[in-house]
Structure formats: structure tokens, C-alpha cells
Amino acid sequence: MQHFIPGGGLNSWTKQAGAGRYDFWRDYKPHWDNETHITDLLNAEALRVVERHVKDENSEPFFLYLSHTAPHDPLLPHPRHLKQCDHIGNRRRRLSCGMVAGIDEGVGDLVRLLEKHKILDNTIIAYSHDNGGVPYAGALNYPLRGAKATAYEGGVRWEKEILCSAV
């Protein structure tokens, strides 16, 4: 099974993007769920894939591609993730941090599951972001110059540590 989101910038709770278009799919059919945060859904699916793999004695190496919509605007973090960012004074930056906290939680759960099944040492984890942060959506690319849609380093690199630790 696979989830996919053809567009970007969808509501993390309703899974709707622009003009109310539903944009969250599972096996080429809409996956209707307006109660679970999308980051939680994607993280849970990644854990299910790994669990299914380790239960199959004949399983071979596999590839898992997990692509979160966070921290894309609209910034609608889960309240438990937002709570981790209470120390940040700026509202947009706090919301952006809350979105990233959901990714951190999911990656941590995935790493713990791989450790539990003793396959972490035989696993490659790569993390990438598609562009630099957007200042109006709570990102701060400092000390990098520029932002999303620029050719400067701040437009092509993204620093999670800067996002979550700066006030």
C-alpha cells in the first residue's frame, strides 16, 4: 500500500488543498480522514511497512521513501508537537517548529523500531528537504543568505537546528 499527495500545502487535518480539493490518497483512492494529523498518518504507515517487513521470514532488503508535507504552509501542527516549542516567542516560528517536531518524533520512532528488530545497523537513512525555509511561514535561514525561491544558500539549504532553537 502507498499513500501519496500529488500537490503540496494541504491542511494537515482535513487533507484538503486549495479550494477544498481533497489531496490525500492511498492506493489511488482518496483516504478520507479528517481526525488524524497527516504527520501521524505518514509516520504510522512507515512503521507498518517496517513491521510487515520484519514479520516476513522470506523478506528481502526494501526501500522506504517517507515524504512528509511538514513543515509546509498552512502551519497546523499537532498540539503535542506544538507544546515542545512553547519556548519560541514568535508565533509563526513556534508553529513551524511544531510541524518539524512531528517529523522528529516519527524518525525517532522509526529508528527505535529498527533498533528493536536489530536491523538499524544494516539500514541507510537519508534526510533531505526540498528548499530553504520561507520567512513568512516561520522559517529563519540565518546565518544563510536568502530563502525559498532564491539561488542563495538559504534558498537551497534548510537548517532544522536553526529553526527549532532560535527564538
Coordinates of C-alpha atoms in Angstrom, one line a residue:
M1 CA 0.0 0.0 0.0
Q2 CA 1.1 3.5 -0.5
H3 CA -0.1 7.0 0.5
F4 CA 0.6 9.8 -1.8
I5 CA -0.1 13.5 -2.0
P6 CA 0.1 14.9 -5.6
G7 CA 0.1 18.5 -4.6
G8 CA 1.5 20.5 -1.7
G9 CA 0.4 22.8 1.0
L10 CA -2.6 20.8 2.2
N11 CA -4.4 21.2 5.5
S12 CA -2.7 18.7 8.0
W13 CA -6.1 17.8 9.5
T14 CA -8.6 17.8 6.6
K15 CA -6.1 16.8 3.9
Q16 CA -7.6 19.5 1.6
A17 CA -5.6 21.8 -0.6
G18 CA -6.7 24.9 -2.4
A19 CA -10.5 25.5 -2.9
G20 CA -11.3 22.4 -0.7
R21 CA -9.8 19.9 -3.1
Y22 CA -9.1 16.6 -1.2
D23 CA -5.4 15.6 -1.8
F24 CA -4.5 12.6 0.3
W25 CA -4.6 9.2 -1.4
R26 CA -4.0 5.6 -0.6
D27 CA -3.6 3.1 -3.4
Y28 CA -5.0 5.6 -5.9
K29 CA -8.2 6.2 -3.9
P30 CA -8.9 9.1 -1.6
H31 CA -8.0 8.3 2.0
W32 CA -10.7 10.1 3.9
D33 CA -9.5 11.0 7.4
N34 CA -10.1 14.4 9.0
E35 CA -9.3 13.5 12.5
T36 CA -5.7 12.2 12.4
H37 CA -2.8 14.6 11.7
I38 CA -1.2 13.8 8.4
T39 CA 2.3 13.6 10.0
D40 CA 1.0 10.9 12.4
L41 CA -0.6 9.0 9.5
L42 CA 2.6 9.0 7.5
N43 CA 4.7 8.1 10.5
A44 CA 2.4 5.2 11.4
E45 CA 2.4 3.9 7.8
A46 CA 6.2 3.9 7.8
L47 CA 6.2 1.9 11.0
R48 CA 3.7 -0.6 9.5
V49 CA 5.9 -1.1 6.4
V50 CA 8.9 -2.0 8.6
E51 CA 6.8 -4.2 10.9
R52 CA 5.4 -6.1 7.9
H53 CA 8.9 -6.5 6.5
V54 CA 10.4 -8.0 9.7
K55 CA 7.5 -10.4 10.2
D56 CA 8.1 -11.9 6.8
E57 CA 10.9 -14.5 7.2
N58 CA 11.5 -14.5 3.4
S59 CA 11.7 -10.7 3.1
E60 CA 14.5 -9.2 1.2
P61 CA 16.0 -5.7 1.5
F62 CA 13.5 -3.0 0.9
F63 CA 13.3 0.7 0.2
L64 CA 11.1 3.1 2.2
Y65 CA 10.5 6.6 1.0
L66 CA 8.8 8.8 3.6
S67 CA 8.0 12.2 2.4
H68 CA 6.3 14.5 4.9
T69 CA 4.2 17.5 4.0
A70 CA 5.6 19.3 7.1
P71 CA 6.7 22.0 7.6
H72 CA 4.7 23.2 4.5
D73 CA 2.2 26.0 5.0
P74 CA -0.5 26.0 6.3
L75 CA 1.3 25.6 9.6
L76 CA -1.1 23.4 11.6
P77 CA 1.0 21.3 14.0
H78 CA -0.5 18.7 16.3
P79 CA -0.9 20.2 19.8
R80 CA 1.5 17.7 21.4
H81 CA 4.2 18.8 18.9
L82 CA 3.5 22.5 19.4
K83 CA 3.9 22.1 23.1
Q84 CA 7.5 21.1 22.5
C85 CA 8.0 24.6 21.0
D86 CA 6.5 26.7 23.8
H87 CA 9.9 28.3 24.3
I88 CA 9.7 30.1 21.0
G89 CA 8.2 33.6 21.2
N90 CA 7.3 34.2 17.6
R91 CA 4.0 32.6 16.8
R92 CA 4.8 31.6 13.1
R93 CA 8.2 30.2 14.2
R94 CA 6.6 28.3 17.0
L95 CA 4.1 26.8 14.6
S96 CA 6.8 25.9 12.1
C97 CA 8.8 24.3 14.9
G98 CA 5.7 22.2 15.9
M99 CA 5.5 20.9 12.4
V100 CA 9.1 19.8 12.4
A101 CA 8.7 18.2 15.9
G102 CA 6.2 15.8 14.3
I103 CA 8.9 14.7 11.7
D104 CA 11.4 14.3 14.5
E105 CA 9.0 12.1 16.5
G106 CA 8.4 9.9 13.5
V107 CA 12.0 9.5 12.6
G108 CA 12.8 8.7 16.3
D109 CA 10.1 6.1 16.4
L110 CA 11.4 4.6 13.1
V111 CA 14.9 4.4 14.4
R112 CA 13.8 2.8 17.7
L113 CA 11.8 0.2 15.7
L114 CA 14.8 -0.6 13.5
E115 CA 16.9 -1.0 16.7
K116 CA 14.3 -3.2 18.3
H117 CA 14.4 -5.6 15.3
K118 CA 18.2 -5.3 15.1
I119 CA 18.2 -4.0 11.6
L120 CA 19.3 -0.4 12.2
D121 CA 23.0 -1.4 11.6
N122 CA 22.0 -2.6 8.1
T123 CA 19.9 0.5 7.3
I124 CA 20.8 3.7 5.5
I125 CA 18.7 6.7 6.5
A126 CA 19.0 9.8 4.3
Y127 CA 17.2 13.1 5.1
S128 CA 16.6 15.8 2.6
H129 CA 14.5 19.0 2.3
D130 CA 13.4 20.4 -1.0
N131 CA 14.3 24.0 -0.4
G132 CA 15.3 26.6 2.1
G133 CA 12.8 28.0 4.6
V134 CA 10.1 30.6 3.9
P135 CA 10.4 33.5 6.3
Y136 CA 6.6 34.4 6.2
A137 CA 5.9 30.8 7.2
G138 CA 8.1 30.9 10.3
A139 CA 11.4 29.9 8.9
L140 CA 14.7 31.7 9.7
N141 CA 17.6 30.8 7.4
Y142 CA 20.1 32.9 9.3
P143 CA 23.1 32.7 9.0
L144 CA 22.4 31.7 5.4
R145 CA 21.5 34.3 2.9
G146 CA 18.2 34.1 1.0
A147 CA 15.1 31.9 1.3
K148 CA 12.9 29.6 -0.7
A149 CA 12.8 30.6 -4.4
T150 CA 16.3 32.2 -4.3
A151 CA 19.5 30.8 -5.6
Y152 CA 21.3 31.7 -2.4
E153 CA 22.3 29.1 0.1
G154 CA 19.3 30.0 2.3
G155 CA 17.1 29.1 -0.6
V156 CA 18.5 25.6 -1.2
R157 CA 19.5 24.5 2.3
W158 CA 17.4 24.2 5.4
E159 CA 18.7 24.2 8.9
K160 CA 16.3 22.4 11.3
E161 CA 18.6 23.3 14.2
I162 CA 18.3 27.0 13.4
L163 CA 14.5 26.7 13.0
C164 CA 13.9 25.0 16.3
S165 CA 16.5 26.6 18.5
A166 CA 16.2 30.2 17.6
V167 CA 13.7 32.4 19.4

